[in-house]
Structure formats: structure tokens, C-alpha cells
Amino acid sequence: MATEQHRHNDRPLVLSTKNLRKVYMIEDLEAIALRDISLDIHEGEFVSIMGPSGSGKSTLLQILGCLERPTDGKYLLDGKDLEHYSDDELAHIRNKKIGFIFQAFNLLPRLSVIDNVKLPLIYANIYEPERTRIAREMVTMVGLGERENFPTVKLSGGQKQRVAIARALVNDPKVIFADEPTGSLDSKSGAVILAFLQELHEQGHTIVMVTHESYVAAAAERIIHIKDGLIESDEWVEHRHRVKETDTIK
Amino acid sequence: MRLWDTIRMAAIGLATHRSRSLLTILGIVIGIGAIIVVVALGESGKQLIVGEIQNMGPKNVFIVPGREPTDVGGAGSTLFTDSLRESDLRDLEEKANVPNAVSVTPIVFGNITSIFENESYMGLIMGSTPDLVRLFDLTLATGDFFPDESVRQKEEVVVIGKKVADELFPTQDPVGQKIKIKNKNYRVVGVLAQKGQGSFVNFDETVIAPYTIVQQYILGIKHFQRMVVEVDEEVNIANASRDIETLLRNNHDIDDPTKDDFFIMTQDDIVERIGTVTNIMTILLSAVAAISLIVGGVGIMNIMLVSVMERTREIGLRKALGATNRDILQQFLSEAIILTFSGGVIGLIIGVAIGITISLLIKYMFGIAFTFIFPVGGAIAGLAVSTIVGFVFGIFPARKAAQKSPMEALRYE
Ligand SMILES: Nc1ncnc2c1ncn2[C@@H]1O[C@H](COP(=O)(O)OP(=O)(O)OP(=O)(O)O)[C@@H](O)[C@H]1O
Ligand SMILES: [Mg+2]
């Protein structure tokens, strides 16, 4: 195991945290979401984060994804310490370097598939016709080319999550974060999404995925268990599960 | 983010709540509509009166019986005062009394029905002298204006306006025909050329006769409703006015000028007075418009706050995808401004429609030349104001939207 732990040492570091701590204040009560998290993730890794409910998985992902700031500790993304970045600089980082996939999809329901995918490009100041070209490429890649003008409210859950994947990829990010991406899906469409993530990983994308299902977690090559805001274990998957689109997970 | 993207995004946001958006801008529509109506009608009214006064000529001094009206309604009372008499006319014509006077023309008027065979025409009769031709720049289509001799001899002759001629004599030449007014026959000696709606008296619809005969047989009065004194030079208007006042006060035994039973109007006077009246009206109605704009603006702010609240998750998502505070601020501010600006445009259209309708009503009900004038300045100001209202009342909700932290916004239920 020990040798495998550093399997990707030769590759550049994408994420690196040291003694990360996150405390929420509810009224006067402290809620400690993360106690002390130190971890390194190298380019091209597919990491699952597991743990019981309330253990701090989402909080960790939000900090890694620059949606929250840590209370304490260091966080380097792509070699840069983000501590003193302004809100707008962080927005810029989220736009350029990070792709998000949420459990609840978080699409704008009245916009069409392609308009949803274009959103990050708008904030990246990429203009037409380039914008449509890139967005269309992504929409086609996730197999929704024929539905690009559908309002997303009319799509199935699995199709919505594919739109979200297309949107996450459209700015060619350094890391893709997925918080329970299959959590709202039936097993069949969940398998499709997992297969997509594995394919992206094979193409060289770095992926960090939160899940509390070991079957889903096993799609990754490395699993980090956290509990009460601390890392409990950090292991490489021995028998990686190859998800096929026709699989049904669970 | 480019402006076009911001506007497009804002428009989509508004289109999602179409009926709410429409209701929201009602206050703005009313405010801007009111501004446009007020400015347009004020402008048309001013134009009408100023145009009419300019028709009188800058060298003419009008003497009007009664007390100088201080409001629009008071003008009517001048018709019932009989203070201007034949003796005043004689004295004014005396060169020594008013050395700068070139001519003095009395005017009387009233409503009558003229009859020719089976046709009848109801309209204005004006009694005066041939000076009228020069004073109001009249031209004749056929025949001649009656001479001074007809005035002295109280001859039963009339000159009729184009419309009167068309109504009474659809098929024949009126000149030489006799029309009947109050059981007396009057010979038509001339027909005025069409003048159009250019004056406070529409000469097209008027019958003109020597004032002597109109006083005696048609109206049964001994006074004048107007006297027009033509002054030799414009610079002498003030002199002449003073001479006229002195003479008339003397004739009417008036010591205290505040008890005058006549007043004098010159073109400059009237332009100024009309200006004051319309300005007061404009200020009053603009205040109403301003209040409705403020109320409308507060309404917009309220709706925008609700909208920002409802769309908290959308804001969170946009921020997660890379929108900066400024992007969000611009989006919501644009929504507010697009709302109020379209309110302004709709208000402008409705205001113009109402203005045109009112102008037409005035024109046909009162037969005066009231033409709608598109208020270019008012339109520009209205659109500018509606934009500013959107900015002022939109900035607070937009800032609220922009300052949301992305994760808190995303978690919002
Ligand atoms: N915004 C917040 N304000 C206060 N406390 C919070 C907030 N977000 C998370 N917490 C607390 O931090 C702890 C970790 O929450 P987190 O959402 O990271 O858990 P999780 O591992 O993702 O759980 P789940 O599997 O249920 O999604 C919890 O105790 C939670 O109550
Ligand atoms: Mg979670």
C-alpha cells in the first residue's frame, strides 16, 4: 500500500491542504465541520471522499472548490495560496480552474441545455460564435446534441446531470468537483454518470467526488474516508470497478 | 461580461415573470405618461395662444373691458362688461390724446344664425371696421370688404368666411346674394379666402358686418368688447398704453387704478402671462408625475427585493460558476433599469396617444386650432427620468444580490 500511496508523485500537485479547519458559528455555538485536514491530490487523480453524514465531506469539497474559505490552515490550488485572494479573484478561479457537479444539478430550469452550458463561458468573457461552438461540443459529448435547445426543466434527472457535466467541463478546468453526483438519480442513470466520470478521468481530468456509497466510491482510484472532520483513512483502490453505461449501480 | 450579455440575461429574467413585471411598471407608466401629456398639451396650448397673439401683430394694443383676469376662468367675465363706449372710441381717435395711435378699431361679437333660402349657419358674427383686414391680415377670395362708408351709413352688408360661404351657398356665388340675420337681410359683398385654423377667432366660420349695425340690430348693445389701437412704432407701445390708460380713466371717472374697468394687453404682456399660467400648470402636474414616479420606484424596489430573495439559489449558482459581485450587480440593476425604461417607453406611447386624443377633442369641441405637438424634450426627459428611477431604486436590491456569499446562496431553500 505504502508504495501505491504515492502513485502519482511524479505528476504536479493540483490541490494541497495543510491543517485545514472550518468552524461554523450558529448563533454563539461553534460547529466544527473540519478539524484538521491535510491532503495532496496530484494531476489526473480520481479521488472519492467518503464518510458518514455530517462528517464534513461537503464542507471539504466547498473549501477545495473555493466556495468557502477555511477558518484556519493552508490551501494551495495549482500551486497558489488562495488565502489572500479577494472574492472576485476567487470567482475568477472558480470560473477558470474548477468545474462543479452538484447533487441537485443546479441548472437554470428555464434556460435551454446549451444556454446552461454557456454560463461559465459568459463569465469567462468568451464571446459568440466561439461560445456556441465550445458549448455545442460539450453538449454533443454528453450525448444531448439533439436536445440542445430544450429547456432543462423538461429533462430527466440523468439528462440534467449530463448537462451539469457539460457545464463543468466547458471552461476546461483543472479539477472537477462532484458532490454526490449520483445521489438524486436512479441506479441506471447513476451508472451513466459514473461511466462519464471514469471516461473523463481516463482522458486525464482530475476528479474529486463525494459519496457515501462504497459502490460509487469504488469507481475512483483513491478513497479518502473522513469522520468528524478528520481523515480516517486514505487508500488506493485495489480492484477498481469499471462502470459501464449499461450497469445499474447499488 | 459584455453589456449585451448582461441585457440579454436581464431580459430573460424579466420575461420569466412577465405579468409581474408588467404590473410592477404601472406606476412608471402612469408617471411618464402624465409628464408627456402635460408637457405636450402645455406646449400645444402655448403654441396656440402665442401663435394667435403673433397674428395680432406686435404694434397692436388691445383694450379689453372689465377687470384684468387673474385666472383662466376670469377671462369670461370680460365679455359682460360694458365699459367701452362710443365716446371712448371718439376720444382715442383724437390725435392729441394718443399721439402714437395710427388707428383705433372697435370689435363686437356674438353668436347668430344666418339663413339663405333653405340653408342656415350658426356661428360667430363680428362687428368691426375695414381696419380688420389690416389687423388680422385678411384676404378676400371674391368681392370686396365693405368700406368705412358702410360703417358710417349702417349699411346692411356682410363679408363671410369660407366655411360660411360653403354651407350657405353650396352651388352659387355668394357675392350679391342676401342672407337673413334676425329678420333683416344683409347683402354679401365679399368672401374671405380660407385662412385655416390660425387664430383665436376662426375667420372661416365668421360673418363680419359693420360694427354699427351689429350693435344696433343684431346684438342690441352700445358697448364694445374689444378695441384695438394700432401704434406707429413698436418702441412707442408703452407710451401709447400710458396715454390710453390716462384717457380711459379720465372718461370713466376712475382715480384709483386698482378700480379700472378695462385693461390693456400687448403681445408681450400676453405671451408673458400665458407663460406663467402654463408654467404653474406644468409645475403642479409635474409634481403629480414625480410622486407617481417615486411610488412606482418604490414598487420596483419592492419587487426587485422579492425577486432577489426568490432567486437566491440562482445567484449562488452563478457565483459558483464564476460570476463576480459586479456581474450579479449589473444583472439585477439592468433588470430594474429595463423595467423602468420599458415603463417609460410605454408611458410615452400612452401619453402621446392621450395627448393626440385630447388635442382632437379640443379642436372639434371648441373649433380652435389646437394641434398636438410631440414634446421632444419631454420625451427625452421622460426616458431619462425612468432610467434614473430604475437605477436609484434598483441599486439597493442589486447590491443585496451581489453581496450574497456563494455557498450561503446555494444552500438557500
Ligand atoms: N452553513 C453551515 N452552517 C452551520 N453549520 C454547518 C454549515 N454547513 C455545514 N455545517 C455543519 O458542519 C458539519 C459538516 O457538514 P457537511 O455538510 O460538510 O457534512 P457532510 O459530510 O456533507 O454530510 P452529508 O453526507 O449529510 O451531506 C455538520 O455538522 C453540519 O451541521
Ligand atoms: Mg454533503
XYZ file of C-alpha atoms in Angstrom, chain A residues 141-144 156-159 161-162 165 181-182 185-200 215 243-249:
37
model
C -20.055 14.956 -25.930
C -22.558 14.192 -23.162
C -24.984 12.911 -25.793
C -27.533 15.716 -25.695
C -34.869 13.635 -16.870
C -32.588 13.606 -13.829
C -29.863 11.698 -15.673
C -30.005 14.108 -18.600
C -26.708 15.712 -14.621
C -25.176 15.252 -18.075
C -21.138 17.646 -16.566
C -23.418 13.327 -8.340
C -25.500 10.169 -8.403
C -30.504 9.590 -9.666
C -31.892 6.119 -10.158
C -29.291 3.372 -10.405
C -29.321 3.246 -14.173
C -28.725 6.932 -14.824
C -26.309 6.938 -11.903
C -24.229 4.367 -13.760
C -24.207 6.526 -16.861
C -22.874 9.479 -14.877
C -20.211 7.357 -13.186
C -19.128 5.956 -16.523
C -18.785 9.511 -17.775
C -16.613 10.470 -14.836
C -14.385 7.448 -15.377
C -14.043 8.301 -19.010
C -13.065 11.869 -18.140
C -20.012 1.056 -4.719
C -18.590 1.120 -14.657
C -20.296 0.522 -17.970
C -23.103 2.709 -19.138
C -25.409 -0.302 -19.121
C -24.697 -1.084 -15.465
C -27.127 -0.440 -12.697
C -25.353 0.698 -9.588
